[in-house]
Coordinates of C-alpha atoms in Angstrom, one line a residue:
P25 CA 187.6 15.8 -73.1
Y26 CA 186.6 19.3 -74.2
V27 CA 183.5 19.4 -72.1
E28 CA 185.2 18.1 -69.0
K29 CA 188.0 20.6 -69.4
A30 CA 185.6 23.5 -69.9
K31 CA 183.6 22.5 -66.7
K32 CA 186.8 22.1 -64.6
A33 CA 187.9 25.5 -65.8
G34 CA 184.7 27.0 -64.4
F35 CA 182.8 27.5 -67.7
D36 CA 179.1 26.8 -68.2
V37 CA 179.1 27.1 -72.0
L38 CA 181.4 25.5 -74.7
E39 CA 181.3 27.0 -78.1
L40 CA 182.2 24.7 -81.0
G41 CA 183.8 25.9 -84.2
D42 CA 183.5 24.6 -87.7
Y43 CA 186.6 22.3 -87.5
L44 CA 185.1 20.2 -84.7
F45 CA 181.4 20.5 -85.7
F46 CA 181.9 19.2 -89.3
R47 CA 184.5 16.6 -88.7
I48 CA 183.1 14.5 -85.8
S49 CA 181.2 11.3 -86.5
D50 CA 177.6 10.6 -85.5
Q51 CA 178.9 8.5 -82.6
D52 CA 181.1 11.5 -81.5
V53 CA 178.0 13.7 -81.6
E54 CA 176.2 11.3 -79.2
E55 CA 179.2 11.2 -76.9
L56 CA 179.6 15.0 -76.9
K57 CA 175.9 15.5 -76.1
A58 CA 176.1 12.9 -73.3
A59 CA 179.2 14.7 -71.9
A60 CA 177.5 18.1 -72.1
D61 CA 174.5 16.7 -70.3
Y62 CA 176.7 14.9 -67.6
Y63 CA 178.8 18.0 -66.9
D64 CA 175.8 20.4 -67.3
V65 CA 177.7 22.4 -70.0
E66 CA 175.6 24.2 -72.6
L67 CA 177.0 23.8 -76.2
A68 CA 177.0 26.7 -78.6
L69 CA 178.1 27.0 -82.2
G70 CA 179.9 29.7 -84.2
L71 CA 180.1 29.3 -88.0
D72 CA 181.1 31.8 -90.7
P73 CA 179.9 31.2 -94.2
P74 CA 182.8 29.9 -96.3
A75 CA 184.2 31.7 -99.3
G76 CA 181.8 31.5 -102.2
S77 CA 178.8 31.4 -99.9
Y78 CA 178.6 35.0 -98.7
L79 CA 175.2 36.1 -97.5
T80 CA 175.7 39.7 -98.8
S81 CA 177.1 38.9 -102.2
D82 CA 175.7 40.5 -105.3
D83 CA 175.4 37.0 -106.7
E84 CA 172.1 35.4 -105.7
E85 CA 173.4 31.9 -106.2
E86 CA 176.2 32.6 -103.8
R87 CA 173.8 34.0 -101.2
N88 CA 171.6 30.8 -101.7
R89 CA 174.7 28.7 -101.1
G90 CA 175.3 30.6 -97.8
I91 CA 171.7 30.0 -96.7
A92 CA 172.0 26.3 -97.6
F93 CA 175.3 26.2 -95.6
Y94 CA 173.4 27.2 -92.5
E95 CA 170.4 25.1 -93.3
K96 CA 172.4 21.9 -93.3
V97 CA 173.7 22.4 -89.7
F98 CA 170.4 22.6 -87.9
P99 CA 169.8 18.8 -87.7
R100 CA 173.2 18.2 -86.1
M101 CA 172.7 21.1 -83.8
E102 CA 169.4 19.6 -82.7
K103 CA 171.1 16.3 -81.8
L104 CA 173.7 18.3 -79.7
G105 CA 171.0 20.3 -78.0
I106 CA 172.5 23.6 -79.4
K107 CA 169.8 26.3 -79.2
S108 CA 171.3 28.9 -81.5
I109 CA 174.0 29.5 -84.1
G110 CA 176.4 32.4 -84.2
G111 CA 179.4 33.5 -86.1
N112 CA 180.5 36.3 -88.4
M113 CA 177.6 35.7 -90.8
L114 CA 178.2 38.9 -92.7
N115 CA 181.8 38.3 -93.6
A116 CA 181.8 39.1 -97.3
P117 CA 184.9 41.1 -98.4
F118 CA 184.3 44.8 -99.1
I119 CA 183.9 46.0 -102.7
A120 CA 184.3 49.7 -103.5
P121 CA 182.5 52.1 -103.7
F122 CA 181.3 51.8 -100.1
I123 CA 177.9 53.6 -100.3
E124 CA 176.5 51.5 -103.1
T125 CA 178.0 48.3 -101.9
H126 CA 176.8 48.8 -98.3
K127 CA 173.3 49.6 -99.4
R128 CA 173.0 46.4 -101.5
G129 CA 174.8 44.4 -98.8
W130 CA 172.5 45.6 -96.1
A131 CA 169.5 44.6 -98.2
Y132 CA 171.0 41.1 -98.9
A133 CA 171.9 40.7 -95.3
T134 CA 168.4 41.5 -94.2
D135 CA 166.9 39.0 -96.7
S136 CA 169.5 36.2 -95.9
L137 CA 169.1 36.6 -92.2
R138 CA 165.4 36.4 -92.4
K139 CA 165.6 33.2 -94.4
I140 CA 168.1 31.6 -92.0
S141 CA 166.0 32.8 -89.0
D142 CA 162.9 31.2 -90.4
I143 CA 164.7 27.9 -91.0
A144 CA 166.1 28.0 -87.4
A145 CA 162.6 28.7 -86.0
E146 CA 161.5 25.4 -87.6
Y147 CA 163.9 23.7 -85.2
G148 CA 163.0 26.0 -82.2
M149 CA 166.4 27.7 -82.6
G150 CA 167.8 31.2 -83.0
I151 CA 170.7 32.9 -84.7
N152 CA 173.2 35.3 -83.2
V153 CA 174.9 37.5 -85.8
E154 CA 178.4 38.3 -84.5
I155 CA 179.2 42.0 -84.6
V156 CA 182.8 42.3 -85.7
N157 CA 185.2 45.2 -86.4
R158 CA 185.5 47.0 -89.7
Y159 CA 188.4 44.9 -90.8
E160 CA 186.2 41.7 -90.8
S161 CA 182.9 43.0 -92.0
F162 CA 181.6 46.2 -93.6
I163 CA 177.8 45.7 -93.0
V164 CA 177.5 46.2 -89.2
N165 CA 180.3 46.9 -86.7
T166 CA 178.4 48.2 -83.6
A167 CA 175.5 47.2 -81.4
S168 CA 173.6 50.3 -82.6
Q169 CA 174.0 49.3 -86.2
A170 CA 173.1 45.7 -85.4
R171 CA 169.9 46.8 -83.7
K172 CA 168.8 48.6 -86.8
L173 CA 169.6 45.6 -89.0
L174 CA 167.8 43.2 -86.7
A175 CA 164.8 45.5 -86.6
E176 CA 164.6 45.2 -90.4
V177 CA 165.1 41.4 -90.2
D178 CA 162.1 41.4 -87.9
R179 CA 162.4 37.9 -86.5
E180 CA 162.2 37.3 -82.7
N181 CA 164.8 34.6 -82.9
A182 CA 167.4 36.8 -84.7
K183 CA 169.8 38.3 -82.2
M184 CA 173.5 39.4 -82.0
T185 CA 176.7 38.2 -80.5
L186 CA 178.9 40.9 -79.0
D187 CA 182.6 40.2 -78.7
S188 CA 184.9 42.2 -76.4
F189 CA 187.8 42.1 -78.9
H190 CA 185.7 43.7 -81.6
M191 CA 184.0 46.0 -79.1
N192 CA 187.5 47.4 -78.2
V193 CA 187.9 48.5 -81.8
E194 CA 184.4 49.8 -82.6
E195 CA 182.5 50.7 -79.4
S196 CA 183.2 53.8 -77.3
S197 CA 181.5 52.1 -74.2
F198 CA 181.0 48.5 -73.4
T199 CA 178.1 49.4 -71.1
T200 CA 176.3 51.4 -73.8
A201 CA 176.8 48.7 -76.4
I202 CA 175.4 46.0 -74.0
L203 CA 172.4 48.2 -73.0
T204 CA 171.9 49.1 -76.7
A205 CA 171.8 45.4 -77.6
G206 CA 169.3 44.8 -74.8
E207 CA 167.0 41.9 -75.5
K208 CA 168.7 41.3 -78.8
L209 CA 171.9 40.2 -77.1
G210 CA 171.9 36.5 -77.6
H211 CA 175.5 35.6 -77.0
F212 CA 178.7 37.3 -75.7
H213 CA 182.4 36.6 -76.2
L214 CA 184.6 37.9 -73.4
E215 CA 188.2 37.8 -74.4
E216 CA 191.4 39.9 -74.5
N217 CA 192.4 39.2 -78.0
H218 CA 192.3 36.7 -80.9

C-alpha cells in the first residue's frame, strides 16, 4: 500500500527506512518491487549506522561494524532495484575537544565512506551521505564541507543528500548550497520539519 499511496499523492520516489527495510520478508521484497515497477515509483533507502557501529569512531572494530552494517544491505537493495543508499552516515556523538576529535573523525569518515563506496560500486550502486545539522553530526553540516569531504573520499559514486530541514539550520542560502553540491547532489529531502 505504501507505493500506491505515494503514487496517488503525486510522488515518483518512495524512501524506505530501517524499520521497513529490515523487517519485511523475502516475499514482501518481491511484492514491494513489483508494486514499485507497476506504479513506476523509484525506491530509495536511508539508513543511519546503529549505536556501536559509528563510521567515525576511534575504535576500529566499531568502524568495521559500521561498514559491515552497510555491506549487508546491498543484496536486498539490488532485489528492490534501489540504486543508492543514503542516511546520516556520520552520526557518531561528539566527543570533546572538538579540534582533535574532528580531525580524527574526518579521517575515519573519509576511509569508511571510501570502503562503503567501493562495496556499493560492486553492485553498481552509490551512496548519498546526508548532510545534517550540528546537533546530529559534527563532521560535516553544509554542502561546502560535504564537497571537501567527498573530494577526499574520491569516489564517483559517493554523493550527498541535502535536506531542507537541516539546510534551514546550517545554510545561509538554499540556492548556494544546491549549486555548491552540483554533480555531487545525489538525493534531496524537501520538508518543513521532522
